[in-house]
Tab-separated table of C-alpha atoms in Angstrom:
chain	number	residue	atom	x	y	z
A	6	MET	CA	1.226	85.214	22.117
A	7	LYS	CA	0.488	88.554	20.491
A	8	ASN	CA	-3.055	89.292	19.120
A	9	HIS	CA	-2.043	88.783	15.471
A	10	ASP	CA	-0.341	85.598	16.188
A	11	ASP	CA	-3.452	84.306	18.033
A	12	GLU	CA	-5.601	85.190	15.028
A	13	VAL	CA	-3.116	83.182	12.646
A	14	VAL	CA	-3.194	80.214	15.055
A	15	ILE	CA	-6.957	80.426	15.489
A	16	SER	CA	-7.510	80.733	11.815
A	17	TYR	CA	-5.322	77.667	11.025
A	18	PHE	CA	-7.113	75.683	13.595
A	19	LEU	CA	-10.583	76.560	12.280
A	20	ARG	CA	-9.527	75.906	8.567
A	21	GLY	CA	-7.803	72.650	9.477
A	22	GLY	CA	-10.592	71.332	11.618
A	23	VAL	CA	-13.379	72.094	9.019
A	24	ILE	CA	-11.205	70.597	6.164
A	25	LEU	CA	-10.388	67.476	8.139
A	26	SER	CA	-13.786	67.077	9.333
A	27	ILE	CA	-15.298	67.362	5.870
A	28	SER	CA	-12.714	65.034	4.425
A	29	PHE	CA	-13.752	62.350	7.046
A	30	ILE	CA	-17.410	62.773	6.375
A	31	LEU	CA	-17.041	62.692	2.405
A	32	LEU	CA	-14.654	59.526	2.739
A	33	GLY	CA	-17.483	58.004	5.101
A	34	VAL	CA	-20.199	58.626	2.597
A	35	ILE	CA	-18.344	57.310	-0.374
A	36	ILE	CA	-17.408	54.147	1.707
A	37	ILE	CA	-20.987	53.731	2.717
A	38	PHE	CA	-22.237	54.012	-0.961
A	39	LEU	CA	-19.358	51.580	-2.147
A	40	ARG	CA	-20.116	48.947	0.514
A	41	ASN	CA	-23.935	49.533	0.281
A	42	GLY	CA	-24.309	50.208	4.044
A	43	GLY	CA	-22.282	50.542	7.214
A	44	ASP	CA	-22.171	49.157	10.906
A	45	GLY	CA	-24.272	46.128	9.987
A	46	PHE	CA	-27.105	48.225	8.274
A	47	THR	CA	-27.720	48.302	4.480
A	48	LEU	CA	-27.984	51.489	2.667
A	49	SER	CA	-31.696	51.421	2.454
A	50	GLN	CA	-32.007	50.637	6.174
A	51	LEU	CA	-29.819	53.864	6.865
A	52	ALA	CA	-31.804	56.061	4.360
A	53	ASN	CA	-35.233	54.784	5.872
A	54	TYR	CA	-36.012	57.121	8.809
A	55	GLY	CA	-38.608	55.011	10.057
A	56	TYR	CA	-36.370	51.839	10.145
A	57	ALA	CA	-33.780	53.990	11.897
A	58	TYR	CA	-35.954	55.384	14.496
A	59	SER	CA	-37.394	51.999	15.373
A	60	HIS	CA	-33.984	50.390	15.644
A	61	HIS	CA	-32.365	53.210	17.370
A	62	ILE	CA	-29.802	54.121	14.729
A	63	ASP	CA	-28.306	57.401	16.125
A	64	SER	CA	-25.081	58.864	17.416
A	65	LYS	CA	-25.727	57.315	20.884
A	66	SER	CA	-25.557	53.898	19.233
A	67	ILE	CA	-21.922	54.448	18.580
A	68	PRO	CA	-19.655	54.553	21.784
A	69	LEU	CA	-16.900	56.852	21.464
A	70	GLY	CA	-14.294	54.282	22.118
A	71	ASP	CA	-15.383	52.083	19.036
A	72	ILE	CA	-14.833	54.917	16.474
A	73	PHE	CA	-11.175	54.038	15.934
A	74	HIS	CA	-12.014	50.255	15.788
A	75	GLY	CA	-14.648	51.058	13.214
A	76	ILE	CA	-12.167	53.039	11.350
A	77	GLY	CA	-9.789	50.200	11.199
A	78	LEU	CA	-12.560	48.066	9.732
A	79	ILE	CA	-12.960	50.725	7.064
A	80	ASP	CA	-16.756	51.371	7.883
A	81	GLY	CA	-18.116	54.544	6.602
A	82	ILE	CA	-20.335	55.203	9.675
A	83	TYR	CA	-17.329	55.651	11.673
A	84	PHE	CA	-15.493	57.949	9.413
A	85	ILE	CA	-18.662	60.197	9.498
A	86	THR	CA	-18.834	59.972	13.302
A	87	LEU	CA	-15.116	60.776	13.616
A	88	GLY	CA	-15.784	63.768	11.125
A	89	LEU	CA	-18.363	65.119	13.259
A	90	TRP	CA	-16.406	64.697	16.480
A	91	ILE	CA	-13.586	66.903	14.820
A	92	LEU	CA	-16.179	69.369	13.725
A	93	ILE	CA	-17.516	69.627	17.481
A	94	PHE	CA	-13.953	69.824	18.912
A	95	THR	CA	-12.783	72.426	16.413
A	96	PRO	CA	-14.544	75.530	18.152
A	97	ILE	CA	-13.803	74.063	21.522
A	98	THR	CA	-9.994	74.016	20.637
A	99	VAL	CA	-10.272	77.576	19.431
A	100	VAL	CA	-11.788	78.553	22.988
A	101	ILE	CA	-8.916	76.812	24.702
A	102	ILE	CA	-6.334	78.527	22.617
A	103	GLY	CA	-7.966	81.929	23.577
A	104	TRP	CA	-8.086	80.752	27.024
A	105	ILE	CA	-4.403	80.172	27.085
A	106	SER	CA	-3.672	83.502	25.287
A	107	PHE	CA	-5.755	85.282	27.795
A	108	PHE	CA	-4.020	83.655	30.671
A	109	GLN	CA	-0.508	84.601	29.187
A	110	ASP	CA	-1.586	88.245	28.821
A	111	LYS	CA	-2.897	88.245	32.338
A	112	ASN	CA	-6.305	89.314	31.149
A	113	TYR	CA	-8.205	87.484	33.846
A	114	LEU	CA	-11.513	88.727	33.011
A	115	TYR	CA	-11.392	87.111	29.667
A	116	VAL	CA	-9.863	84.065	31.243
A	117	ALA	CA	-12.962	83.895	33.580
A	118	MET	CA	-15.337	84.328	30.561
A	119	ALA	CA	-13.518	81.806	28.502
A	120	SER	CA	-13.683	79.268	31.430
A	121	ILE	CA	-17.485	79.893	31.662
A	122	VAL	CA	-17.669	79.104	27.947
A	123	LEU	CA	-15.715	76.046	28.089
A	124	PHE	CA	-17.775	74.728	31.254
A	125	ASP	CA	-21.013	75.497	29.349
A	126	LEU	CA	-19.788	73.534	26.264
A	127	PHE	CA	-18.750	70.508	28.236
A	128	PHE	CA	-21.731	70.575	30.474
A	129	ALA	CA	-23.901	70.740	27.241
A	130	MET	CA	-22.067	67.795	25.681
A	131	LEU	CA	-21.572	65.645	28.698
A	132	VAL	CA	-24.234	66.169	31.347
A	133	ILE	CA	-27.303	67.360	29.555
A	134	PRO	CA	-27.622	64.479	26.906
A	135	ARG	CA	-27.909	61.954	29.801
A	136	TYR	CA	-31.091	63.529	30.979
A	137	VAL	CA	-32.820	64.240	27.578
A	138	ILE	CA	-35.435	61.575	26.785
């Protein structure tokens, strides 16, 4: 790919990822308000930080594999979770596109730097949270 093509592809991915993410998050919020809660919790329980903290309502309580099941149940919490995952993976996709472009251009210094960035991102997402109390 040429530089201009890369910029166009990256801009589409960024724009599309953010729009898709915002759409899922807003839809999830609307569903939560219409159903007065989500994932077995009432709206007041979700809004009460003390309750949420004492009952461990956080992102760790939703396994990644259960998101699509929750979407099938039209549960707003899962729509919001999917929107957040899309938002997280949007810049990762951009780095992967850049890595492919650098590899095609045989610019190995930038391939190495993009590889380090990808390693850092995945390490921060998959390894570090397991050791944080």
